[in-house]
Amino acid sequence: MPSFNEIAEIVGLLFDGLGVVVIVLGTLLAAGRLVILNRRAGDGYRQFRQDIGRGILLGLEFLVAADIIRTVAVTPTLEGVLVLGLIVLIRTVLSTALQVELEGRWPWQRASEGAVRPQETP
């Protein structure tokens, strides 16, 4: 029977793989949407970037979860926790920057009624 550490390591690796798959699929779907919808250059480019950004954001969430699982559950050393903190900090800054780019506001700000929001396509 596998130990808890072995199971946690496997789950962490699965989350890592899932994060990579989500980013790759998000990019492929964004490219497919751009080609299929054949949008005008300016509008299509903006939508393409937003679609890729959404895929990256979701993938980063899985990658952070994998790091937490492996670092805390498998090897809870002070050095491992410090490395985890640095990784989570970097990924949080990346996620926040992507979210600001996608939504045009900080994550903690409410969307105001008159704010310009990216157009959603049906």
PDB file of C-alpha atoms in Angstrom:
ATOM      1  CA  MET A   1       0.000   0.000   0.000  1.00  0.00           C
ATOM      2  CA  PRO A   2       1.437   3.403  -0.979  1.00  0.00           C
ATOM      3  CA  SER A   3       2.297   5.869   1.762  1.00  0.00           C
ATOM      4  CA  PHE A   4       0.669   9.263   2.177  1.00  0.00           C
ATOM      5  CA  ASN A   5       3.784  10.986   0.805  1.00  0.00           C
ATOM      6  CA  GLU A   6       3.730   8.847  -2.343  1.00  0.00           C
ATOM      7  CA  ILE A   7       0.048   9.576  -2.916  1.00  0.00           C
ATOM      8  CA  ALA A   8       0.577  13.310  -2.313  1.00  0.00           C
ATOM      9  CA  GLU A   9       3.490  13.303  -4.782  1.00  0.00           C
ATOM     10  CA  ILE A  10       1.355  11.575  -7.431  1.00  0.00           C
ATOM     11  CA  VAL A  11      -1.537  14.005  -6.858  1.00  0.00           C
ATOM     12  CA  GLY A  12       0.883  16.939  -7.113  1.00  0.00           C
ATOM     13  CA  LEU A  13       2.242  15.614 -10.404  1.00  0.00           C
ATOM     14  CA  LEU A  14      -1.302  15.121 -11.718  1.00  0.00           C
ATOM     15  CA  PHE A  15      -2.163  18.725 -10.859  1.00  0.00           C
ATOM     16  CA  ASP A  16       1.045  19.883 -12.573  1.00  0.00           C
ATOM     17  CA  GLY A  17       0.087  17.957 -15.691  1.00  0.00           C
ATOM     18  CA  LEU A  18      -3.469  19.253 -15.553  1.00  0.00           C
ATOM     19  CA  GLY A  19      -2.189  22.831 -15.285  1.00  0.00           C
ATOM     20  CA  VAL A  20      -0.018  22.393 -18.373  1.00  0.00           C
ATOM     21  CA  VAL A  21      -2.872  20.733 -20.288  1.00  0.00           C
ATOM     22  CA  VAL A  22      -5.239  23.574 -19.378  1.00  0.00           C
ATOM     23  CA  ILE A  23      -2.760  26.195 -20.624  1.00  0.00           C
ATOM     24  CA  VAL A  24      -2.115  24.305 -23.878  1.00  0.00           C
ATOM     25  CA  LEU A  25      -5.819  23.635 -24.505  1.00  0.00           C
ATOM     26  CA  GLY A  26      -6.678  27.243 -23.682  1.00  0.00           C
ATOM     27  CA  THR A  27      -4.149  28.441 -26.233  1.00  0.00           C
ATOM     28  CA  LEU A  28      -5.371  25.998 -28.882  1.00  0.00           C
ATOM     29  CA  LEU A  29      -9.004  26.916 -28.271  1.00  0.00           C
ATOM     30  CA  ALA A  30      -8.153  30.627 -28.452  1.00  0.00           C
ATOM     31  CA  ALA A  31      -6.350  30.086 -31.759  1.00  0.00           C
ATOM     32  CA  GLY A  32      -9.223  27.989 -33.085  1.00  0.00           C
ATOM     33  CA  ARG A  33     -11.740  30.619 -32.056  1.00  0.00           C
ATOM     34  CA  LEU A  34      -9.674  33.301 -33.806  1.00  0.00           C
ATOM     35  CA  VAL A  35      -9.458  31.283 -37.031  1.00  0.00           C
ATOM     36  CA  ILE A  36     -13.064  30.070 -37.064  1.00  0.00           C
ATOM     37  CA  LEU A  37     -14.633  33.416 -36.238  1.00  0.00           C
ATOM     38  CA  ASN A  38     -12.230  35.233 -38.603  1.00  0.00           C
ATOM     39  CA  ARG A  39     -12.534  38.522 -36.791  1.00  0.00           C
ATOM     40  CA  ARG A  40     -11.245  41.876 -37.863  1.00  0.00           C
ATOM     41  CA  ALA A  41      -7.557  42.354 -37.022  1.00  0.00           C
ATOM     42  CA  GLY A  42      -7.947  44.673 -34.010  1.00  0.00           C
ATOM     43  CA  ASP A  43     -10.966  43.069 -32.389  1.00  0.00           C
ATOM     44  CA  GLY A  44      -9.799  39.509 -33.053  1.00  0.00           C
ATOM     45  CA  TYR A  45      -6.394  40.159 -31.564  1.00  0.00           C
ATOM     46  CA  ARG A  46      -7.878  41.564 -28.357  1.00  0.00           C
ATOM     47  CA  GLN A  47     -10.245  38.619 -27.987  1.00  0.00           C
ATOM     48  CA  PHE A  48      -7.409  36.184 -28.740  1.00  0.00           C
ATOM     49  CA  ARG A  49      -5.266  37.704 -25.978  1.00  0.00           C
ATOM     50  CA  GLN A  50      -8.155  37.586 -23.534  1.00  0.00           C
ATOM     51  CA  ASP A  51      -8.863  33.945 -24.340  1.00  0.00           C
ATOM     52  CA  ILE A  52      -5.214  32.981 -23.893  1.00  0.00           C
ATOM     53  CA  GLY A  53      -5.073  34.962 -20.647  1.00  0.00           C
ATOM     54  CA  ARG A  54      -8.055  33.069 -19.261  1.00  0.00           C
ATOM     55  CA  GLY A  55      -6.395  29.743 -20.101  1.00  0.00           C
ATOM     56  CA  ILE A  56      -3.157  30.811 -18.450  1.00  0.00           C
ATOM     57  CA  LEU A  57      -4.971  32.025 -15.325  1.00  0.00           C
ATOM     58  CA  LEU A  58      -6.782  28.735 -14.895  1.00  0.00           C
ATOM     59  CA  GLY A  59      -3.612  26.744 -15.580  1.00  0.00           C
ATOM     60  CA  LEU A  60      -1.673  28.795 -13.020  1.00  0.00           C
ATOM     61  CA  GLU A  61      -4.252  27.933 -10.366  1.00  0.00           C
ATOM     62  CA  PHE A  62      -3.631  24.222 -10.935  1.00  0.00           C
ATOM     63  CA  LEU A  63       0.155  24.733 -10.911  1.00  0.00           C
ATOM     64  CA  VAL A  64      -0.005  26.620  -7.595  1.00  0.00           C
ATOM     65  CA  ALA A  65      -2.172  23.855  -6.115  1.00  0.00           C
ATOM     66  CA  ALA A  66       0.374  21.257  -7.256  1.00  0.00           C
ATOM     67  CA  ASP A  67       3.220  23.193  -5.642  1.00  0.00           C
ATOM     68  CA  ILE A  68       1.311  23.488  -2.376  1.00  0.00           C
ATOM     69  CA  ILE A  69       0.475  19.782  -2.309  1.00  0.00           C
ATOM     70  CA  ARG A  70       4.013  18.648  -3.060  1.00  0.00           C
ATOM     71  CA  THR A  71       5.820  21.149  -0.864  1.00  0.00           C
ATOM     72  CA  VAL A  72       3.672  21.057   2.242  1.00  0.00           C
ATOM     73  CA  ALA A  73       2.399  17.468   2.155  1.00  0.00           C
ATOM     74  CA  VAL A  74       5.471  15.694   0.793  1.00  0.00           C
ATOM     75  CA  THR A  75       8.516  17.625   2.041  1.00  0.00           C
ATOM     76  CA  PRO A  76       7.538  20.089   4.771  1.00  0.00           C
ATOM     77  CA  THR A  77      10.991  21.590   5.328  1.00  0.00           C
ATOM     78  CA  LEU A  78      11.681  25.251   6.004  1.00  0.00           C
ATOM     79  CA  GLU A  79      13.577  25.538   2.727  1.00  0.00           C
ATOM     80  CA  GLY A  80      10.706  23.884   0.834  1.00  0.00           C
ATOM     81  CA  VAL A  81       8.157  26.224   2.384  1.00  0.00           C
ATOM     82  CA  LEU A  82      10.292  29.281   1.547  1.00  0.00           C
ATOM     83  CA  VAL A  83      10.640  28.117  -2.065  1.00  0.00           C
ATOM     84  CA  LEU A  84       6.883  27.502  -2.170  1.00  0.00           C
ATOM     85  CA  GLY A  85       6.260  31.013  -0.854  1.00  0.00           C
ATOM     86  CA  LEU A  86       8.442  32.495  -3.574  1.00  0.00           C
ATOM     87  CA  ILE A  87       6.753  30.410  -6.288  1.00  0.00           C
ATOM     88  CA  VAL A  88       3.280  31.329  -5.051  1.00  0.00           C
ATOM     89  CA  LEU A  89       4.269  35.008  -4.846  1.00  0.00           C
ATOM     90  CA  ILE A  90       5.552  35.032  -8.424  1.00  0.00           C
ATOM     91  CA  ARG A  91       2.508  33.181  -9.748  1.00  0.00           C
ATOM     92  CA  THR A  92       0.156  35.437  -7.782  1.00  0.00           C
ATOM     93  CA  VAL A  93       1.762  38.531  -9.308  1.00  0.00           C
ATOM     94  CA  LEU A  94       1.434  36.948 -12.768  1.00  0.00           C
ATOM     95  CA  SER A  95      -2.206  36.028 -12.136  1.00  0.00           C
ATOM     96  CA  THR A  96      -3.043  39.498 -10.855  1.00  0.00           C
ATOM     97  CA  ALA A  97      -1.348  41.163 -13.828  1.00  0.00           C
ATOM     98  CA  LEU A  98      -3.250  38.915 -16.242  1.00  0.00           C
ATOM     99  CA  GLN A  99      -6.540  39.571 -14.483  1.00  0.00           C
ATOM    100  CA  VAL A 100      -5.983  43.343 -14.596  1.00  0.00           C
ATOM    101  CA  GLU A 101      -5.220  43.066 -18.303  1.00  0.00           C
ATOM    102  CA  LEU A 102      -8.329  40.964 -18.973  1.00  0.00           C
ATOM    103  CA  GLU A 103     -10.835  42.904 -16.882  1.00  0.00           C
ATOM    104  CA  GLY A 104      -9.315  46.391 -16.852  1.00  0.00           C
ATOM    105  CA  ARG A 105      -9.543  46.682 -13.054  1.00  0.00           C
ATOM    106  CA  TRP A 106      -7.910  45.321  -9.918  1.00  0.00           C
ATOM    107  CA  PRO A 107      -9.387  42.047  -8.610  1.00  0.00           C
ATOM    108  CA  TRP A 108     -10.597  43.713  -5.399  1.00  0.00           C
ATOM    109  CA  GLN A 109     -12.405  46.528  -7.215  1.00  0.00           C
ATOM    110  CA  ARG A 110     -16.054  46.188  -8.038  1.00  0.00           C
ATOM    111  CA  ALA A 111     -17.051  46.565 -11.647  1.00  0.00           C
ATOM    112  CA  SER A 112     -18.778  49.930 -11.862  1.00  0.00           C
ATOM    113  CA  GLU A 113     -21.857  50.368 -13.976  1.00  0.00           C
ATOM    114  CA  GLY A 114     -20.190  52.760 -16.408  1.00  0.00           C
ATOM    115  CA  ALA A 115     -16.857  50.948 -16.616  1.00  0.00           C
ATOM    116  CA  VAL A 116     -15.666  49.779 -19.971  1.00  0.00           C
ATOM    117  CA  ARG A 117     -15.576  45.988 -19.888  1.00  0.00           C
ATOM    118  CA  PRO A 118     -14.206  43.669 -22.534  1.00  0.00           C
ATOM    119  CA  GLN A 119     -16.938  42.589 -24.890  1.00  0.00           C
ATOM    120  CA  GLU A 120     -18.173  39.043 -24.485  1.00  0.00           C
ATOM    121  CA  THR A 121     -18.997  37.145 -27.602  1.00  0.00           C
ATOM    122  CA  PRO A 122     -21.841  34.650 -27.611  1.00  0.00           C
TER     123      PRO A 122
END
